[in-house]
Each structure stands twice: as structure tokens, then as C-alpha cells.
PDB file of C-alpha atoms in Angstrom:
ATOM      1  CA  MET A 382      -5.723 -37.447  -6.486  1.00  0.00           C
ATOM      2  CA  LYS A 383      -8.717 -38.984  -7.746  1.00  0.00           C
ATOM      3  CA  GLN A 384      -7.276 -42.624  -6.943  1.00  0.00           C
ATOM      4  CA  ARG A 385      -6.424 -41.328  -3.358  1.00  0.00           C
ATOM      5  CA  ILE A 386      -9.857 -40.639  -2.941  1.00  0.00           C
ATOM      6  CA  ILE A 387     -11.576 -43.449  -4.355  1.00  0.00           C
ATOM      7  CA  THR A 388      -9.051 -45.981  -2.535  1.00  0.00           C
ATOM      8  CA  GLY A 389      -9.151 -44.026   0.724  1.00  0.00           C
ATOM      9  CA  LEU A 390     -13.179 -44.359   0.479  1.00  0.00           C
ATOM     10  CA  ILE A 391     -13.225 -48.340  -0.004  1.00  0.00           C
ATOM     11  CA  GLY A 392     -10.283 -48.826   2.235  1.00  0.00           C
ATOM     12  CA  GLY A 393     -12.011 -46.772   5.148  1.00  0.00           C
ATOM     13  CA  ALA A 394     -15.067 -48.609   4.630  1.00  0.00           C
ATOM     14  CA  ALA A 395     -13.699 -52.115   4.708  1.00  0.00           C
ATOM     15  CA  PHE A 396     -11.540 -50.928   7.853  1.00  0.00           C
ATOM     16  CA  LEU A 397     -14.751 -49.724   9.528  1.00  0.00           C
ATOM     17  CA  LEU A 398     -16.615 -52.684   8.815  1.00  0.00           C
ATOM     18  CA  LEU A 399     -13.894 -54.746  10.328  1.00  0.00           C
ATOM     19  CA  ILE A 400     -13.746 -52.571  13.306  1.00  0.00           C
ATOM     20  CA  TYR A 401     -17.441 -52.808  14.043  1.00  0.00           C
ATOM     21  CA  LEU A 402     -17.519 -56.521  13.469  1.00  0.00           C
ATOM     22  CA  GLY A 403     -14.463 -56.905  16.163  1.00  0.00           C
ATOM     23  CA  GLY A 404     -13.558 -60.107  17.703  1.00  0.00           C
ATOM     24  CA  SER A 405     -11.499 -62.337  15.307  1.00  0.00           C
ATOM     25  CA  TRP A 406     -12.053 -60.451  12.257  1.00  0.00           C
ATOM     26  CA  TYR A 407     -10.462 -57.197  14.034  1.00  0.00           C
ATOM     27  CA  SER A 408      -7.601 -58.845  15.452  1.00  0.00           C
ATOM     28  CA  LEU A 409      -6.649 -60.784  12.334  1.00  0.00           C
ATOM     29  CA  LEU A 410      -6.677 -57.429  10.485  1.00  0.00           C
ATOM     30  CA  VAL A 411      -4.310 -55.949  13.473  1.00  0.00           C
ATOM     31  CA  LEU A 412      -2.101 -58.797  13.087  1.00  0.00           C
ATOM     32  CA  LEU A 413      -1.653 -58.639   9.740  1.00  0.00           C
ATOM     33  CA  LEU A 414      -1.088 -55.088   9.321  1.00  0.00           C
ATOM     34  CA  ALA A 415       1.557 -55.013  12.164  1.00  0.00           C
ATOM     35  CA  VAL A 416       3.382 -57.804  10.096  1.00  0.00           C
ATOM     36  CA  ILE A 417       3.316 -55.614   6.894  1.00  0.00           C
ATOM     37  CA  GLY A 418       4.282 -52.755   8.733  1.00  0.00           C
ATOM     38  CA  HIS A 419       7.156 -54.468  10.367  1.00  0.00           C
ATOM     39  CA  PHE A 420       8.290 -55.715   6.934  1.00  0.00           C
ATOM     40  CA  GLU A 421       7.925 -52.396   5.271  1.00  0.00           C
ATOM     41  CA  PHE A 422      10.101 -50.815   8.197  1.00  0.00           C
ATOM     42  CA  MET A 423      13.056 -53.286   7.337  1.00  0.00           C
ATOM     43  CA  ARG A 424      13.157 -52.480   3.780  1.00  0.00           C
ATOM     44  CA  MET A 425      13.198 -49.218   4.262  1.00  0.00           C
ATOM     45  CA  ALA A 426      15.961 -49.518   6.412  1.00  0.00           C
ATOM     46  CA  GLY A 427      18.109 -51.545   3.869  1.00  0.00           C
ATOM     47  CA  LEU A 428      17.574 -54.788   6.029  1.00  0.00           C
ATOM     48  CA  GLN A 429      16.757 -58.028   4.502  1.00  0.00           C
ATOM     49  CA  PRO A 430      12.848 -58.781   5.454  1.00  0.00           C
ATOM     50  CA  TRP A 431      12.972 -62.595   5.663  1.00  0.00           C
ATOM     51  CA  ASN A 432      16.368 -64.061   6.929  1.00  0.00           C
ATOM     52  CA  VAL A 433      17.142 -65.344  10.554  1.00  0.00           C
ATOM     53  CA  ALA A 434      17.237 -61.564  12.003  1.00  0.00           C
ATOM     54  CA  SER A 435      14.108 -60.235  10.573  1.00  0.00           C
ATOM     55  CA  ILE A 436      12.319 -63.465  11.522  1.00  0.00           C
ATOM     56  CA  LEU A 437      13.548 -63.230  15.052  1.00  0.00           C
ATOM     57  CA  GLY A 438      12.426 -59.430  14.896  1.00  0.00           C
ATOM     58  CA  TYR A 439       8.459 -60.636  13.653  1.00  0.00           C
ATOM     59  CA  ILE A 440       8.355 -63.120  16.755  1.00  0.00           C
ATOM     60  CA  LEU A 441       8.911 -60.463  18.981  1.00  0.00           C
ATOM     61  CA  LEU A 442       6.635 -58.216  17.256  1.00  0.00           C
ATOM     62  CA  ILE A 443       3.850 -60.856  17.410  1.00  0.00           C
ATOM     63  CA  SER A 444       4.389 -61.705  20.960  1.00  0.00           C
ATOM     64  CA  ILE A 445       4.198 -57.705  22.264  1.00  0.00           C
ATOM     65  CA  LEU A 446       0.833 -58.017  19.952  1.00  0.00           C
ATOM     66  CA  TRP A 447      -0.335 -61.326  20.821  1.00  0.00           C
ATOM     67  CA  PRO A 448      -2.199 -60.759  24.286  1.00  0.00           C
ATOM     68  CA  SER A 449      -4.468 -58.214  22.733  1.00  0.00           C
ATOM     69  CA  LEU A 450      -5.825 -60.334  20.158  1.00  0.00           C
ATOM     70  CA  SER A 451      -9.179 -61.843  20.595  1.00  0.00           C
ATOM     71  CA  PHE A 452      -7.955 -65.674  20.014  1.00  0.00           C
ATOM     72  CA  SER A 453      -4.771 -65.603  22.000  1.00  0.00           C
ATOM     73  CA  THR A 454      -6.152 -67.162  25.003  1.00  0.00           C
ATOM     74  CA  TRP A 455      -5.477 -70.508  23.305  1.00  0.00           C
ATOM     75  CA  LEU A 456      -1.686 -69.803  23.747  1.00  0.00           C
ATOM     76  CA  THR A 457      -0.002 -67.762  26.230  1.00  0.00           C
ATOM     77  CA  ILE A 458       3.310 -65.608  25.164  1.00  0.00           C
ATOM     78  CA  SER A 459       5.847 -64.216  27.882  1.00  0.00           C
ATOM     79  CA  THR A 460       6.715 -61.302  26.276  1.00  0.00           C
ATOM     80  CA  PRO A 461       9.596 -60.173  28.559  1.00  0.00           C
ATOM     81  CA  ASP A 462      11.250 -63.528  28.156  1.00  0.00           C
ATOM     82  CA  LEU A 463      10.741 -63.767  24.263  1.00  0.00           C
ATOM     83  CA  MET A 464      12.129 -60.081  24.190  1.00  0.00           C
ATOM     84  CA  ILE A 465      15.399 -60.905  25.976  1.00  0.00           C
ATOM     85  CA  ALA A 466      15.679 -64.665  23.821  1.00  0.00           C
ATOM     86  CA  VAL A 467      15.412 -62.459  20.744  1.00  0.00           C
ATOM     87  CA  LEU A 468      17.966 -60.275  21.742  1.00  0.00           C
ATOM     88  CA  LEU A 469      20.508 -62.671  22.707  1.00  0.00           C
ATOM     89  CA  LEU A 470      20.031 -64.590  19.477  1.00  0.00           C
ATOM     90  CA  LEU A 471      20.217 -61.521  17.393  1.00  0.00           C
ATOM     91  CA  LEU A 472      23.511 -60.852  19.222  1.00  0.00           C
ATOM     92  CA  ILE A 473      24.685 -63.900  18.437  1.00  0.00           C
ATOM     93  CA  TYR A 474      23.467 -63.945  15.194  1.00  0.00           C
ATOM     94  CA  SER A 475      25.946 -61.191  14.329  1.00  0.00           C
ATOM     95  CA  VAL A 476      28.781 -62.918  15.605  1.00  0.00           C
ATOM     96  CA  LEU A 477      28.127 -65.761  13.212  1.00  0.00           C
ATOM     97  CA  ARG A 478      27.797 -63.081  10.486  1.00  0.00           C
ATOM     98  CA  LYS A 479      30.838 -61.734  11.352  1.00  0.00           C
ATOM     99  CA  ASN A 480      29.457 -58.313  11.691  1.00  0.00           C
ATOM    100  CA  GLN A 481      27.975 -58.181   8.390  1.00  0.00           C
ATOM    101  CA  PHE A 482      24.965 -58.094  10.514  1.00  0.00           C
ATOM    102  CA  HIS A 483      25.915 -55.538  13.271  1.00  0.00           C
ATOM    103  CA  ILE A 484      24.999 -53.574  16.393  1.00  0.00           C
ATOM    104  CA  GLU A 485      22.997 -50.820  14.288  1.00  0.00           C
ATOM    105  CA  HIS A 486      21.011 -53.672  12.604  1.00  0.00           C
ATOM    106  CA  ILE A 487      20.000 -55.078  15.982  1.00  0.00           C
ATOM    107  CA  ALA A 488      18.827 -51.914  17.207  1.00  0.00           C
ATOM    108  CA  LEU A 489      16.769 -51.216  13.947  1.00  0.00           C
ATOM    109  CA  THR A 490      15.233 -54.482  14.411  1.00  0.00           C
ATOM    110  CA  LEU A 491      14.332 -54.308  17.927  1.00  0.00           C
ATOM    111  CA  VAL A 492      13.045 -50.826  17.438  1.00  0.00           C
ATOM    112  CA  GLY A 493      10.988 -51.732  14.458  1.00  0.00           C
ATOM    113  CA  ALA A 494       9.334 -54.671  16.351  1.00  0.00           C
ATOM    114  CA  LEU A 495       8.883 -52.451  19.703  1.00  0.00           C
ATOM    115  CA  TYR A 496       7.255 -49.284  17.801  1.00  0.00           C
ATOM    116  CA  ILE A 497       5.073 -51.118  15.184  1.00  0.00           C
ATOM    117  CA  GLY A 498       4.277 -54.212  18.213  1.00  0.00           C
ATOM    118  CA  PHE A 499       3.208 -51.292  20.889  1.00  0.00           C
ATOM    119  CA  GLY A 500       1.221 -49.404  18.407  1.00  0.00           C
ATOM    120  CA  PHE A 501      -0.864 -52.025  16.882  1.00  0.00           C
ATOM    121  CA  THR A 502      -1.385 -53.744  20.511  1.00  0.00           C
ATOM    122  CA  TYR A 503      -2.900 -50.503  21.767  1.00  0.00           C
ATOM    123  CA  MET A 504      -5.044 -50.130  18.773  1.00  0.00           C
ATOM    124  CA  ALA A 505      -6.304 -53.734  19.289  1.00  0.00           C
ATOM    125  CA  ALA A 506      -6.656 -53.191  23.246  1.00  0.00           C
ATOM    126  CA  THR A 507      -8.888 -50.102  22.578  1.00  0.00           C
ATOM    127  CA  ARG A 508     -11.266 -52.299  20.724  1.00  0.00           C
ATOM    128  CA  ASN A 509     -11.486 -54.983  23.810  1.00  0.00           C
ATOM    129  CA  LEU A 510     -12.623 -52.191  26.122  1.00  0.00           C
ATOM    130  CA  PRO A 511     -16.788 -52.167  26.987  1.00  0.00           C
ATOM    131  CA  ASP A 512     -17.109 -49.175  24.980  1.00  0.00           C
ATOM    132  CA  GLY A 513     -14.308 -50.075  22.291  1.00  0.00           C
ATOM    133  CA  LEU A 514     -16.226 -49.856  19.290  1.00  0.00           C
ATOM    134  CA  MET A 515     -17.105 -45.905  20.200  1.00  0.00           C
ATOM    135  CA  LEU A 516     -13.682 -45.467  21.428  1.00  0.00           C
ATOM    136  CA  THR A 517     -12.050 -47.122  18.528  1.00  0.00           C
ATOM    137  CA  VAL A 518     -14.315 -45.303  15.894  1.00  0.00           C
ATOM    138  CA  LEU A 519     -13.700 -41.900  17.528  1.00  0.00           C
ATOM    139  CA  VAL A 520     -10.044 -42.041  17.869  1.00  0.00           C
ATOM    140  CA  ILE A 521     -10.171 -43.114  14.059  1.00  0.00           C
ATOM    141  CA  LEU A 522     -12.435 -40.478  13.106  1.00  0.00           C
ATOM    142  CA  GLY A 523     -10.440 -37.917  14.740  1.00  0.00           C
ATOM    143  CA  ILE A 524      -7.154 -38.927  13.038  1.00  0.00           C
ATOM    144  CA  TRP A 525      -8.701 -39.148   9.464  1.00  0.00           C
ATOM    145  CA  SER A 526     -10.193 -35.450  10.027  1.00  0.00           C
ATOM    146  CA  THR A 527      -6.675 -34.129  11.689  1.00  0.00           C
ATOM    147  CA  ASP A 528      -5.176 -35.628   8.250  1.00  0.00           C
ATOM    148  CA  SER A 529      -7.912 -33.919   6.236  1.00  0.00           C
ATOM    149  CA  GLY A 530      -8.205 -30.806   7.969  1.00  0.00           C
ATOM    150  CA  ALA A 531      -4.434 -30.048   7.854  1.00  0.00           C
ATOM    151  CA  TYR A 532      -4.174 -30.736   4.034  1.00  0.00           C
ATOM    152  CA  PHE A 533      -6.898 -28.792   2.996  1.00  0.00           C
ATOM    153  CA  VAL A 534      -6.322 -25.934   5.058  1.00  0.00           C
ATOM    154  CA  GLY A 535      -2.680 -25.780   4.350  1.00  0.00           C
ATOM    155  CA  LYS A 536      -3.803 -25.815   0.976  1.00  0.00           C
ATOM    156  CA  ALA A 537      -5.853 -22.899   1.832  1.00  0.00           C
ATOM    157  CA  ILE A 538      -4.151 -20.470   3.657  1.00  0.00           C
ATOM    158  CA  GLY A 539      -1.196 -22.365   4.821  1.00  0.00           C
ATOM    159  CA  LYS A 540       2.059 -20.106   4.887  1.00  0.00           C
ATOM    160  CA  ARG A 541       4.313 -20.360   7.575  1.00  0.00           C
ATOM    161  CA  LYS A 542       6.356 -23.951   7.537  1.00  0.00           C
ATOM    162  CA  LEU A 543       5.577 -26.148  10.504  1.00  0.00           C
ATOM    163  CA  TRP A 544       8.869 -28.350  10.352  1.00  0.00           C
ATOM    164  CA  PRO A 545      10.340 -27.891   7.032  1.00  0.00           C
ATOM    165  CA  GLU A 546      13.463 -30.120   7.964  1.00  0.00           C
ATOM    166  CA  ILE A 547      11.399 -33.279   8.423  1.00  0.00           C
ATOM    167  CA  SER A 548       8.199 -32.360   6.276  1.00  0.00           C
ATOM    168  CA  PRO A 549       8.557 -29.167   3.922  1.00  0.00           C
ATOM    169  CA  ASN A 550       4.869 -28.998   3.189  1.00  0.00           C
ATOM    170  CA  LYS A 551       3.513 -29.090   6.180  1.00  0.00           C
ATOM    171  CA  THR A 552       2.411 -25.879   7.743  1.00  0.00           C
ATOM    172  CA  ILE A 553       1.390 -24.147  11.142  1.00  0.00           C
ATOM    173  CA  GLU A 554      -2.082 -23.061   9.695  1.00  0.00           C
ATOM    174  CA  GLY A 555      -2.618 -26.556   8.472  1.00  0.00           C
ATOM    175  CA  SER A 556      -1.854 -28.030  11.801  1.00  0.00           C
ATOM    176  CA  LEU A 557      -4.277 -26.170  13.729  1.00  0.00           C
ATOM    177  CA  GLY A 558      -6.687 -26.536  10.767  1.00  0.00           C
ATOM    178  CA  GLY A 559      -6.157 -30.258  11.381  1.00  0.00           C
ATOM    179  CA  LEU A 560      -6.487 -29.665  14.832  1.00  0.00           C
ATOM    180  CA  LEU A 561      -9.782 -27.998  15.129  1.00  0.00           C
ATOM    181  CA  ALA A 562     -11.345 -30.659  12.557  1.00  0.00           C
ATOM    182  CA  SER A 563     -10.940 -33.530  14.812  1.00  0.00           C
ATOM    183  CA  ILE A 564     -12.193 -31.440  17.486  1.00  0.00           C
ATOM    184  CA  VAL A 565     -15.383 -30.769  15.612  1.00  0.00           C
ATOM    185  CA  VAL A 566     -15.568 -34.177  14.360  1.00  0.00           C
ATOM    186  CA  VAL A 567     -15.019 -36.306  17.537  1.00  0.00           C
ATOM    187  CA  LEU A 568     -17.433 -33.825  19.462  1.00  0.00           C
ATOM    188  CA  ALA A 569     -20.308 -34.076  16.618  1.00  0.00           C
ATOM    189  CA  VAL A 570     -20.262 -37.576  16.239  1.00  0.00           C
ATOM    190  CA  ASN A 571     -19.985 -38.301  19.899  1.00  0.00           C
ATOM    191  CA  ALA A 572     -23.027 -35.938  20.225  1.00  0.00           C
ATOM    192  CA  ILE A 573     -25.246 -37.611  17.272  1.00  0.00           C
ATOM    193  CA  PHE A 574     -24.231 -41.243  18.696  1.00  0.00           C
ATOM    194  CA  GLY A 575     -23.512 -40.998  22.160  1.00  0.00           C
ATOM    195  CA  GLY A 576     -21.706 -43.230  24.246  1.00  0.00           C
ATOM    196  CA  LEU A 577     -18.978 -40.857  25.866  1.00  0.00           C
ATOM    197  CA  ASP A 578     -18.716 -38.298  28.276  1.00  0.00           C
ATOM    198  CA  MET A 579     -18.048 -35.156  26.206  1.00  0.00           C
ATOM    199  CA  LEU A 580     -14.792 -34.249  28.214  1.00  0.00           C
ATOM    200  CA  GLN A 581     -13.433 -37.985  27.118  1.00  0.00           C
ATOM    201  CA  ALA A 582     -14.514 -37.266  23.514  1.00  0.00           C
ATOM    202  CA  PHE A 583     -12.704 -33.841  23.650  1.00  0.00           C
ATOM    203  CA  LEU A 584      -9.438 -35.260  24.886  1.00  0.00           C
ATOM    204  CA  ILE A 585      -9.718 -37.998  22.422  1.00  0.00           C
ATOM    205  CA  ALA A 586      -9.785 -35.604  20.055  1.00  0.00           C
ATOM    206  CA  VAL A 587      -7.166 -32.992  21.070  1.00  0.00           C
ATOM    207  CA  VAL A 588      -4.634 -35.955  21.441  1.00  0.00           C
ATOM    208  CA  ALA A 589      -5.875 -37.535  17.818  1.00  0.00           C
ATOM    209  CA  GLY A 590      -5.334 -33.971  16.392  1.00  0.00           C
ATOM    210  CA  ILE A 591      -1.704 -33.076  18.271  1.00  0.00           C
ATOM    211  CA  ILE A 592      -0.318 -36.698  18.701  1.00  0.00           C
ATOM    212  CA  GLY A 593      -1.216 -38.087  15.515  1.00  0.00           C
ATOM    213  CA  GLN A 594       0.695 -35.179  13.516  1.00  0.00           C
ATOM    214  CA  LEU A 595       3.585 -35.930  15.637  1.00  0.00           C
ATOM    215  CA  GLY A 596       3.313 -39.684  14.380  1.00  0.00           C
ATOM    216  CA  ASP A 597       3.143 -38.692  10.977  1.00  0.00           C
ATOM    217  CA  LEU A 598       6.455 -36.211  11.418  1.00  0.00           C
ATOM    218  CA  VAL A 599       7.915 -39.451  12.910  1.00  0.00           C
ATOM    219  CA  GLU A 600       7.251 -41.429  10.009  1.00  0.00           C
ATOM    220  CA  SER A 601       8.505 -38.550   7.681  1.00  0.00           C
ATOM    221  CA  GLY A 602      11.841 -38.213   9.655  1.00  0.00           C
ATOM    222  CA  LEU A 603      12.080 -41.983   9.114  1.00  0.00           C
ATOM    223  CA  LYS A 604      11.464 -41.800   5.551  1.00  0.00           C
ATOM    224  CA  ARG A 605      13.804 -38.978   5.059  1.00  0.00           C
ATOM    225  CA  HIS A 606      16.437 -40.709   6.847  1.00  0.00           C
ATOM    226  CA  PHE A 607      16.254 -43.735   5.061  1.00  0.00           C
ATOM    227  CA  GLY A 608      15.935 -41.863   1.612  1.00  0.00           C
ATOM    228  CA  VAL A 609      12.527 -43.250   0.906  1.00  0.00           C
ATOM    229  CA  LYS A 610       9.409 -41.775  -0.235  1.00  0.00           C
ATOM    230  CA  ASP A 611       7.231 -44.158   0.926  1.00  0.00           C
ATOM    231  CA  SER A 612       7.181 -46.900   3.237  1.00  0.00           C
ATOM    232  CA  GLY A 613       5.495 -49.071   0.468  1.00  0.00           C
ATOM    233  CA  GLN A 614       3.115 -49.235  -2.436  1.00  0.00           C
ATOM    234  CA  LEU A 615       0.271 -51.619  -0.655  1.00  0.00           C
ATOM    235  CA  ILE A 616      -2.625 -49.287  -1.190  1.00  0.00           C
ATOM    236  CA  PRO A 617      -2.633 -47.766  -4.281  1.00  0.00           C
ATOM    237  CA  GLY A 618      -2.398 -43.462  -4.032  1.00  0.00           C
ATOM    238  CA  HIS A 619      -1.718 -43.926  -0.158  1.00  0.00           C
ATOM    239  CA  GLY A 620       1.709 -45.465  -0.120  1.00  0.00           C
ATOM    240  CA  GLY A 621       2.006 -48.353   2.435  1.00  0.00           C
ATOM    241  CA  VAL A 622       0.955 -49.541   5.768  1.00  0.00           C
ATOM    242  CA  LEU A 623       3.315 -47.279   7.642  1.00  0.00           C
ATOM    243  CA  ASP A 624       2.312 -44.262   5.799  1.00  0.00           C
ATOM    244  CA  ARG A 625      -1.290 -44.605   6.636  1.00  0.00           C
ATOM    245  CA  PHE A 626      -1.067 -45.823  10.217  1.00  0.00           C
ATOM    246  CA  ASP A 627       1.838 -43.482  11.439  1.00  0.00           C
ATOM    247  CA  SER A 628      -0.187 -41.561  13.350  1.00  0.00           C
ATOM    248  CA  PHE A 629      -2.177 -44.813  14.753  1.00  0.00           C
ATOM    249  CA  LEU A 630       1.038 -46.027  16.220  1.00  0.00           C
ATOM    250  CA  LEU A 631       1.407 -42.716  18.214  1.00  0.00           C
ATOM    251  CA  VAL A 632      -2.324 -41.965  19.141  1.00  0.00           C
ATOM    252  CA  PHE A 633      -3.375 -45.236  20.687  1.00  0.00           C
ATOM    253  CA  PRO A 634      -0.621 -45.368  23.202  1.00  0.00           C
ATOM    254  CA  VAL A 635      -0.402 -42.153  24.149  1.00  0.00           C
ATOM    255  CA  LEU A 636      -4.342 -42.306  24.735  1.00  0.00           C
ATOM    256  CA  HIS A 637      -3.909 -45.240  27.041  1.00  0.00           C
ATOM    257  CA  LEU A 638      -0.444 -43.805  28.726  1.00  0.00           C
ATOM    258  CA  LEU A 639      -2.492 -40.681  29.670  1.00  0.00           C
ATOM    259  CA  GLY A 640      -5.722 -42.704  31.100  1.00  0.00           C
ATOM    260  CA  ILE A 641      -7.838 -41.289  28.375  1.00  0.00           C
ATOM    261  CA  VAL A 642      -9.201 -44.724  27.248  1.00  0.00           C
TER     262      VAL A 642
END
């Protein structure tokens, strides 16, 4: 727990600094996180992370993410065209490999690129908005406070299991505590620093508190299916990129799809 807290504080501070700087600094961070996340996904799925098929997955991932990066203006990438090309090349590759790389592997490669690519795309796109700094900070604080609230409330009074087949340690009481923590923290920070309408801040907090926990359950389900404890070991005490950013991958897209940001 001590190592987890120390690395969390250091990593969180560095992360918030890059969000504040924005521009190319933040874009490079998001791009790096997405590539590492896809690497972790491929390895969890039992696929080679650096063969022909996985490289095609990275190409698709970057093509999805590219338009939202601050330095994308010097090169235009057509995601739909690349998506079709990658799909066709993966199908051809499965034939050349004589079904050693088969349709399930193709599906996993595509799902990984889409799941991670679009998640980080909306994370980058949020920072590019006129109120992008405040919006991004509030979303992230909502997610982090949800995690902390759910953990401590669950430890203190949690009795009823939330979804034992997927994540046996999570409780209903902890889940509600996480949602409440998100609402309190997001509204308090927005009231202190201003910038957003309180209704918008409240909706951000609710989505972060609910969808953030769902994102965590999605990642838990994937790890349970693939038979791994963590997606990686990049962050001491915290696991890999997907372990730390699983909530982000759902919260940011949902906020955009609902028109809240």
C-alpha cells in the first residue's frame, strides 16, 4: 500500500502537469499510453505484440487517435480507409499463416485497437476543447475519487457483493461510496476554481462515478477471461496502463456521446 500511494502521488502529479501543459506534451503522453495499452492488450490475449498482425493493430490504433493529437496537422490520415485496409490485410495474413493466426485473433486485434484507440482519442479530444483543461481535470478527479471512495468505503462497511463473478472484492456499498465521492470532489473543485456550469459538473461527476466503475469491471472481466492478474507491470504497485486507465477508456467516450462535454 505504501508503494502504491507513493507511486500514485508521483505519477498523478506528473500526469496533471502534462495535462496543464497540453499541446504536444499531452498529445505525446496520450499516444504513448495508447501504444503501451495496446501492447498490454495483445500480450494479455496471448498474441505476439510485435508480429505483422500486431503492427497492423498499432497502425489502426494510431490512425484512430491521430486526428485528436495536437501535432496531427502535418499529416492527414483517413481512419475508415485504413480500417478497411487493416481488416483485409489481417484476413490475408491468416491465410498465409495457414490458420495459425485465425479469425479469433483477427477479432482480438481489431477490438484492442478500437477499444483503446477510441478511449484515448476522446481523452485527447477533451483537452482540445475551449474549457479543455478544466473539463479534463474534473473528469480525472471524478474517476480518481470514485476509485478511492469505492475502496475505502468498501473496506469500511462493504458487505453486499457488487459483481462477484467479475470482481469479487467490489461491494455495492463501496460502489455507492465511490459515486458519492466523485460528486463531492468534482462539485467542490468546480465551485472553488469555477469555469463550468454546476449542472455540467454534476453530470460529469455522475458519469465518472458510474461509467468509471463499469470501465473497471470491463477490464476485470478481460483479465479474468485471459487468466492474468494485471495487464502489465509498468507502474509499481498499480500494474499496467490498462489497469490504471480502464475507467478513462469508457468515461471520456460516454461523456462525448451524451453531449456532456
